[in-house]
Amino acid sequence: MLFEPELHLSADVVVPDIAGWRRERLAAIPDTPTITRAPDWVCEVVSPRTGTLDRGRKMRVYAREGVAHMWIVDPVTRTLEVYRLGADVWLAVSAHGDGDHVRVEPFDAIVIDLARWWLEPPAA
Protein backbone atom coordinates (compact mmCIF):
# COMPACT_ATOMS: atom_id res chain seq x y z
CA MET A 1 0.00 0.00 0.00
CA LEU A 2 1.16 3.49 -0.77
CA PHE A 3 -0.14 6.83 0.45
CA GLU A 4 -0.81 9.36 -2.31
CA PRO A 5 1.13 7.66 -5.11
CA GLU A 6 1.25 9.57 -8.39
CA LEU A 7 -0.28 7.26 -10.97
CA HIS A 8 0.20 7.79 -14.69
CA LEU A 9 -2.61 5.74 -16.23
CA SER A 10 -2.85 6.14 -20.00
CA ALA A 11 -3.11 9.91 -20.57
CA ASP A 12 -4.37 10.59 -17.03
CA VAL A 13 -2.45 11.49 -13.89
CA VAL A 14 -4.31 10.72 -10.66
CA VAL A 15 -3.28 10.63 -7.02
CA PRO A 16 -5.45 8.40 -4.85
CA ASP A 17 -5.26 8.91 -1.10
CA ILE A 18 -4.23 5.26 -0.66
CA ALA A 19 -3.56 2.58 -3.28
CA GLY A 20 -2.69 -1.08 -3.00
CA TRP A 21 -1.39 -3.75 -5.34
CA ARG A 22 -1.32 -7.52 -4.96
CA ARG A 23 2.26 -8.76 -4.69
CA GLU A 24 1.92 -10.86 -7.84
CA ARG A 25 1.12 -7.67 -9.80
CA LEU A 26 3.67 -5.35 -8.18
CA ALA A 27 6.33 -7.32 -6.33
CA ALA A 28 8.38 -4.23 -5.41
CA ILE A 29 7.73 -0.52 -5.29
CA PRO A 30 9.45 0.98 -8.32
CA ASP A 31 12.26 3.45 -7.72
CA THR A 32 10.53 6.11 -9.80
CA PRO A 33 8.50 9.19 -8.92
CA THR A 34 5.43 7.76 -10.67
CA ILE A 35 3.75 4.39 -11.14
CA THR A 36 2.19 3.30 -14.42
CA ARG A 37 0.57 0.05 -13.24
CA ALA A 38 -3.02 0.45 -12.07
CA PRO A 39 -3.56 -0.62 -8.46
CA ASP A 40 -5.90 -3.41 -7.39
CA TRP A 41 -7.55 -1.22 -4.74
CA VAL A 42 -7.86 2.51 -4.13
CA CYS A 43 -9.27 4.54 -1.28
CA GLU A 44 -10.38 8.14 -1.66
CA VAL A 45 -11.06 10.28 1.41
CA VAL A 46 -13.54 12.87 0.22
CA SER A 47 -13.72 16.46 1.33
CA PRO A 48 -15.88 19.34 0.14
CA ARG A 49 -12.98 20.32 -2.13
CA THR A 50 -12.30 16.86 -3.63
CA GLY A 51 -15.67 15.08 -3.59
CA THR A 52 -16.67 15.89 -7.16
CA LEU A 53 -13.27 14.86 -8.54
CA ASP A 54 -13.15 11.65 -6.47
CA ARG A 55 -16.67 10.55 -7.44
CA GLY A 56 -16.41 11.70 -11.05
CA ARG A 57 -13.22 11.77 -13.07
CA LYS A 58 -11.16 9.57 -10.77
CA MET A 59 -13.82 6.84 -10.59
CA ARG A 60 -14.02 6.81 -14.40
CA VAL A 61 -10.23 6.55 -14.75
CA TYR A 62 -10.00 3.75 -12.19
CA ALA A 63 -12.80 1.80 -13.93
CA ARG A 64 -11.21 2.23 -17.35
CA GLU A 65 -7.87 0.98 -16.00
CA GLY A 66 -9.41 -2.08 -14.33
CA VAL A 67 -8.94 -1.20 -10.65
CA ALA A 68 -10.91 -4.01 -8.99
CA HIS A 69 -12.01 -2.28 -5.76
CA MET A 70 -12.58 1.25 -4.60
CA TRP A 71 -13.49 2.69 -1.22
CA ILE A 72 -14.83 6.16 -0.62
CA VAL A 73 -14.44 7.39 2.94
CA ASP A 74 -16.29 10.50 4.08
CA PRO A 75 -15.04 11.68 7.48
CA VAL A 76 -17.76 14.34 7.76
CA THR A 77 -20.66 11.88 7.45
CA ARG A 78 -18.56 9.07 8.96
CA THR A 79 -19.27 6.67 6.13
CA LEU A 80 -17.44 4.05 4.10
CA GLU A 81 -18.74 3.15 0.64
CA VAL A 82 -17.38 -0.02 -0.97
CA TYR A 83 -17.35 -0.53 -4.75
CA ARG A 84 -16.33 -3.46 -6.96
CA LEU A 85 -15.63 -3.16 -10.67
CA GLY A 86 -17.96 -5.20 -12.86
CA ALA A 87 -18.04 -5.00 -16.67
CA ASP A 88 -16.34 -1.57 -16.69
CA VAL A 89 -18.84 -0.03 -14.24
CA TRP A 90 -18.72 0.38 -10.49
CA LEU A 91 -21.09 -1.79 -8.48
CA ALA A 92 -22.01 -0.52 -5.02
CA VAL A 93 -21.23 -3.46 -2.74
CA SER A 94 -21.99 -1.96 0.66
CA ALA A 95 -22.15 1.20 2.75
CA HIS A 96 -21.26 1.48 6.41
CA GLY A 97 -21.14 4.18 9.01
CA ASP A 98 -20.00 5.52 12.32
CA GLY A 99 -19.26 2.63 14.70
CA ASP A 100 -19.90 -0.37 12.45
CA HIS A 101 -17.64 -3.39 12.67
CA VAL A 102 -17.29 -4.57 9.08
CA ARG A 103 -15.67 -7.09 6.78
CA VAL A 104 -15.36 -5.42 3.40
CA GLU A 105 -13.82 -6.29 0.05
CA PRO A 106 -11.00 -6.80 -0.66
CA PHE A 107 -9.95 -7.03 3.00
CA ASP A 108 -12.86 -9.16 4.20
CA ALA A 109 -10.55 -11.51 6.09
CA ILE A 110 -10.33 -8.91 8.85
CA VAL A 111 -12.87 -6.97 10.90
CA ILE A 112 -12.53 -3.18 10.68
CA ASP A 113 -13.86 -1.05 13.54
CA LEU A 114 -14.97 2.15 11.81
CA ALA A 115 -15.27 4.01 15.12
CA ARG A 116 -11.45 4.12 15.20
CA TRP A 117 -11.40 6.10 11.93
CA TRP A 118 -13.24 9.21 13.09
CA LEU A 119 -12.15 12.12 15.19
CA GLU A 120 -14.24 12.64 18.27
CA PRO A 121 -16.52 15.68 18.11
CA PRO A 122 -15.18 18.67 20.03
CA ALA A 123 -16.23 18.89 23.67
CA ALA A 124 -19.07 21.32 24.33
PDB file of C-alpha atoms in Angstrom:
ATOM      1  CA  MET A   1       0.000   0.000   0.000  1.00  0.00           C
ATOM      2  CA  LEU A   2       1.160   3.493  -0.773  1.00  0.00           C
ATOM      3  CA  PHE A   3      -0.138   6.827   0.446  1.00  0.00           C
ATOM      4  CA  GLU A   4      -0.810   9.359  -2.306  1.00  0.00           C
ATOM      5  CA  PRO A   5       1.128   7.656  -5.107  1.00  0.00           C
ATOM      6  CA  GLU A   6       1.252   9.569  -8.386  1.00  0.00           C
ATOM      7  CA  LEU A   7      -0.282   7.260 -10.969  1.00  0.00           C
ATOM      8  CA  HIS A   8       0.197   7.793 -14.694  1.00  0.00           C
ATOM      9  CA  LEU A   9      -2.606   5.737 -16.227  1.00  0.00           C
ATOM     10  CA  SER A  10      -2.851   6.138 -19.999  1.00  0.00           C
ATOM     11  CA  ALA A  11      -3.114   9.906 -20.575  1.00  0.00           C
ATOM     12  CA  ASP A  12      -4.368  10.590 -17.029  1.00  0.00           C
ATOM     13  CA  VAL A  13      -2.447  11.490 -13.891  1.00  0.00           C
ATOM     14  CA  VAL A  14      -4.311  10.725 -10.660  1.00  0.00           C
ATOM     15  CA  VAL A  15      -3.279  10.631  -7.024  1.00  0.00           C
ATOM     16  CA  PRO A  16      -5.449   8.395  -4.847  1.00  0.00           C
ATOM     17  CA  ASP A  17      -5.264   8.910  -1.100  1.00  0.00           C
ATOM     18  CA  ILE A  18      -4.231   5.260  -0.663  1.00  0.00           C
ATOM     19  CA  ALA A  19      -3.558   2.578  -3.281  1.00  0.00           C
ATOM     20  CA  GLY A  20      -2.687  -1.078  -2.998  1.00  0.00           C
ATOM     21  CA  TRP A  21      -1.387  -3.754  -5.340  1.00  0.00           C
ATOM     22  CA  ARG A  22      -1.323  -7.517  -4.961  1.00  0.00           C
ATOM     23  CA  ARG A  23       2.264  -8.764  -4.692  1.00  0.00           C
ATOM     24  CA  GLU A  24       1.919 -10.855  -7.839  1.00  0.00           C
ATOM     25  CA  ARG A  25       1.116  -7.674  -9.796  1.00  0.00           C
ATOM     26  CA  LEU A  26       3.667  -5.349  -8.181  1.00  0.00           C
ATOM     27  CA  ALA A  27       6.333  -7.315  -6.330  1.00  0.00           C
ATOM     28  CA  ALA A  28       8.375  -4.234  -5.408  1.00  0.00           C
ATOM     29  CA  ILE A  29       7.727  -0.515  -5.290  1.00  0.00           C
ATOM     30  CA  PRO A  30       9.446   0.983  -8.323  1.00  0.00           C
ATOM     31  CA  ASP A  31      12.255   3.446  -7.720  1.00  0.00           C
ATOM     32  CA  THR A  32      10.531   6.105  -9.801  1.00  0.00           C
ATOM     33  CA  PRO A  33       8.496   9.193  -8.915  1.00  0.00           C
ATOM     34  CA  THR A  34       5.432   7.759 -10.675  1.00  0.00           C
ATOM     35  CA  ILE A  35       3.747   4.393 -11.137  1.00  0.00           C
ATOM     36  CA  THR A  36       2.187   3.300 -14.415  1.00  0.00           C
ATOM     37  CA  ARG A  37       0.569   0.054 -13.239  1.00  0.00           C
ATOM     38  CA  ALA A  38      -3.022   0.450 -12.067  1.00  0.00           C
ATOM     39  CA  PRO A  39      -3.564  -0.618  -8.457  1.00  0.00           C
ATOM     40  CA  ASP A  40      -5.905  -3.406  -7.389  1.00  0.00           C
ATOM     41  CA  TRP A  41      -7.554  -1.221  -4.739  1.00  0.00           C
ATOM     42  CA  VAL A  42      -7.861   2.508  -4.132  1.00  0.00           C
ATOM     43  CA  CYS A  43      -9.268   4.541  -1.276  1.00  0.00           C
ATOM     44  CA  GLU A  44     -10.378   8.137  -1.660  1.00  0.00           C
ATOM     45  CA  VAL A  45     -11.061  10.278   1.408  1.00  0.00           C
ATOM     46  CA  VAL A  46     -13.537  12.872   0.224  1.00  0.00           C
ATOM     47  CA  SER A  47     -13.720  16.458   1.325  1.00  0.00           C
ATOM     48  CA  PRO A  48     -15.883  19.344   0.135  1.00  0.00           C
ATOM     49  CA  ARG A  49     -12.984  20.318  -2.134  1.00  0.00           C
ATOM     50  CA  THR A  50     -12.300  16.860  -3.632  1.00  0.00           C
ATOM     51  CA  GLY A  51     -15.669  15.085  -3.593  1.00  0.00           C
ATOM     52  CA  THR A  52     -16.670  15.886  -7.158  1.00  0.00           C
ATOM     53  CA  LEU A  53     -13.274  14.858  -8.540  1.00  0.00           C
ATOM     54  CA  ASP A  54     -13.155  11.654  -6.466  1.00  0.00           C
ATOM     55  CA  ARG A  55     -16.670  10.554  -7.444  1.00  0.00           C
ATOM     56  CA  GLY A  56     -16.410  11.705 -11.051  1.00  0.00           C
ATOM     57  CA  ARG A  57     -13.222  11.772 -13.074  1.00  0.00           C
ATOM     58  CA  LYS A  58     -11.158   9.569 -10.767  1.00  0.00           C
ATOM     59  CA  MET A  59     -13.818   6.837 -10.586  1.00  0.00           C
ATOM     60  CA  ARG A  60     -14.016   6.807 -14.399  1.00  0.00           C
ATOM     61  CA  VAL A  61     -10.230   6.549 -14.754  1.00  0.00           C
ATOM     62  CA  TYR A  62     -10.004   3.748 -12.187  1.00  0.00           C
ATOM     63  CA  ALA A  63     -12.801   1.803 -13.925  1.00  0.00           C
ATOM     64  CA  ARG A  64     -11.212   2.232 -17.346  1.00  0.00           C
ATOM     65  CA  GLU A  65      -7.875   0.984 -16.002  1.00  0.00           C
ATOM     66  CA  GLY A  66      -9.406  -2.082 -14.333  1.00  0.00           C
ATOM     67  CA  VAL A  67      -8.942  -1.203 -10.653  1.00  0.00           C
ATOM     68  CA  ALA A  68     -10.913  -4.011  -8.989  1.00  0.00           C
ATOM     69  CA  HIS A  69     -12.012  -2.282  -5.763  1.00  0.00           C
ATOM     70  CA  MET A  70     -12.582   1.254  -4.596  1.00  0.00           C
ATOM     71  CA  TRP A  71     -13.492   2.690  -1.224  1.00  0.00           C
ATOM     72  CA  ILE A  72     -14.831   6.156  -0.620  1.00  0.00           C
ATOM     73  CA  VAL A  73     -14.440   7.388   2.944  1.00  0.00           C
ATOM     74  CA  ASP A  74     -16.294  10.496   4.079  1.00  0.00           C
ATOM     75  CA  PRO A  75     -15.042  11.678   7.477  1.00  0.00           C
ATOM     76  CA  VAL A  76     -17.764  14.341   7.762  1.00  0.00           C
ATOM     77  CA  THR A  77     -20.663  11.883   7.446  1.00  0.00           C
ATOM     78  CA  ARG A  78     -18.556   9.074   8.964  1.00  0.00           C
ATOM     79  CA  THR A  79     -19.270   6.675   6.127  1.00  0.00           C
ATOM     80  CA  LEU A  80     -17.445   4.054   4.096  1.00  0.00           C
ATOM     81  CA  GLU A  81     -18.744   3.149   0.637  1.00  0.00           C
ATOM     82  CA  VAL A  82     -17.377  -0.016  -0.969  1.00  0.00           C
ATOM     83  CA  TYR A  83     -17.349  -0.534  -4.753  1.00  0.00           C
ATOM     84  CA  ARG A  84     -16.334  -3.462  -6.962  1.00  0.00           C
ATOM     85  CA  LEU A  85     -15.627  -3.163 -10.670  1.00  0.00           C
ATOM     86  CA  GLY A  86     -17.955  -5.197 -12.862  1.00  0.00           C
ATOM     87  CA  ALA A  87     -18.043  -5.000 -16.672  1.00  0.00           C
ATOM     88  CA  ASP A  88     -16.343  -1.573 -16.687  1.00  0.00           C
ATOM     89  CA  VAL A  89     -18.840  -0.026 -14.239  1.00  0.00           C
ATOM     90  CA  TRP A  90     -18.716   0.379 -10.485  1.00  0.00           C
ATOM     91  CA  LEU A  91     -21.089  -1.792  -8.477  1.00  0.00           C
ATOM     92  CA  ALA A  92     -22.011  -0.523  -5.023  1.00  0.00           C
ATOM     93  CA  VAL A  93     -21.232  -3.464  -2.735  1.00  0.00           C
ATOM     94  CA  SER A  94     -21.994  -1.956   0.658  1.00  0.00           C
ATOM     95  CA  ALA A  95     -22.155   1.199   2.745  1.00  0.00           C
ATOM     96  CA  HIS A  96     -21.264   1.476   6.412  1.00  0.00           C
ATOM     97  CA  GLY A  97     -21.135   4.176   9.008  1.00  0.00           C
ATOM     98  CA  ASP A  98     -20.004   5.516  12.323  1.00  0.00           C
ATOM     99  CA  GLY A  99     -19.256   2.631  14.701  1.00  0.00           C
ATOM    100  CA  ASP A 100     -19.902  -0.367  12.452  1.00  0.00           C
ATOM    101  CA  HIS A 101     -17.635  -3.393  12.672  1.00  0.00           C
ATOM    102  CA  VAL A 102     -17.287  -4.565   9.079  1.00  0.00           C
ATOM    103  CA  ARG A 103     -15.666  -7.094   6.780  1.00  0.00           C
ATOM    104  CA  VAL A 104     -15.363  -5.420   3.397  1.00  0.00           C
ATOM    105  CA  GLU A 105     -13.820  -6.292   0.055  1.00  0.00           C
ATOM    106  CA  PRO A 106     -11.000  -6.801  -0.657  1.00  0.00           C
ATOM    107  CA  PHE A 107      -9.954  -7.032   3.003  1.00  0.00           C
ATOM    108  CA  ASP A 108     -12.859  -9.156   4.198  1.00  0.00           C
ATOM    109  CA  ALA A 109     -10.545 -11.515   6.091  1.00  0.00           C
ATOM    110  CA  ILE A 110     -10.331  -8.911   8.854  1.00  0.00           C
ATOM    111  CA  VAL A 111     -12.870  -6.965  10.896  1.00  0.00           C
ATOM    112  CA  ILE A 112     -12.531  -3.179  10.681  1.00  0.00           C
ATOM    113  CA  ASP A 113     -13.858  -1.047  13.538  1.00  0.00           C
ATOM    114  CA  LEU A 114     -14.975   2.146  11.810  1.00  0.00           C
ATOM    115  CA  ALA A 115     -15.273   4.009  15.123  1.00  0.00           C
ATOM    116  CA  ARG A 116     -11.452   4.118  15.199  1.00  0.00           C
ATOM    117  CA  TRP A 117     -11.397   6.103  11.930  1.00  0.00           C
ATOM    118  CA  TRP A 118     -13.241   9.215  13.093  1.00  0.00           C
ATOM    119  CA  LEU A 119     -12.152  12.120  15.189  1.00  0.00           C
ATOM    120  CA  GLU A 120     -14.236  12.640  18.273  1.00  0.00           C
ATOM    121  CA  PRO A 121     -16.522  15.678  18.110  1.00  0.00           C
ATOM    122  CA  PRO A 122     -15.182  18.670  20.034  1.00  0.00           C
ATOM    123  CA  ALA A 123     -16.232  18.891  23.670  1.00  0.00           C
ATOM    124  CA  ALA A 124     -19.074  21.322  24.331  1.00  0.00           C
TER     125      ALA A 124
END
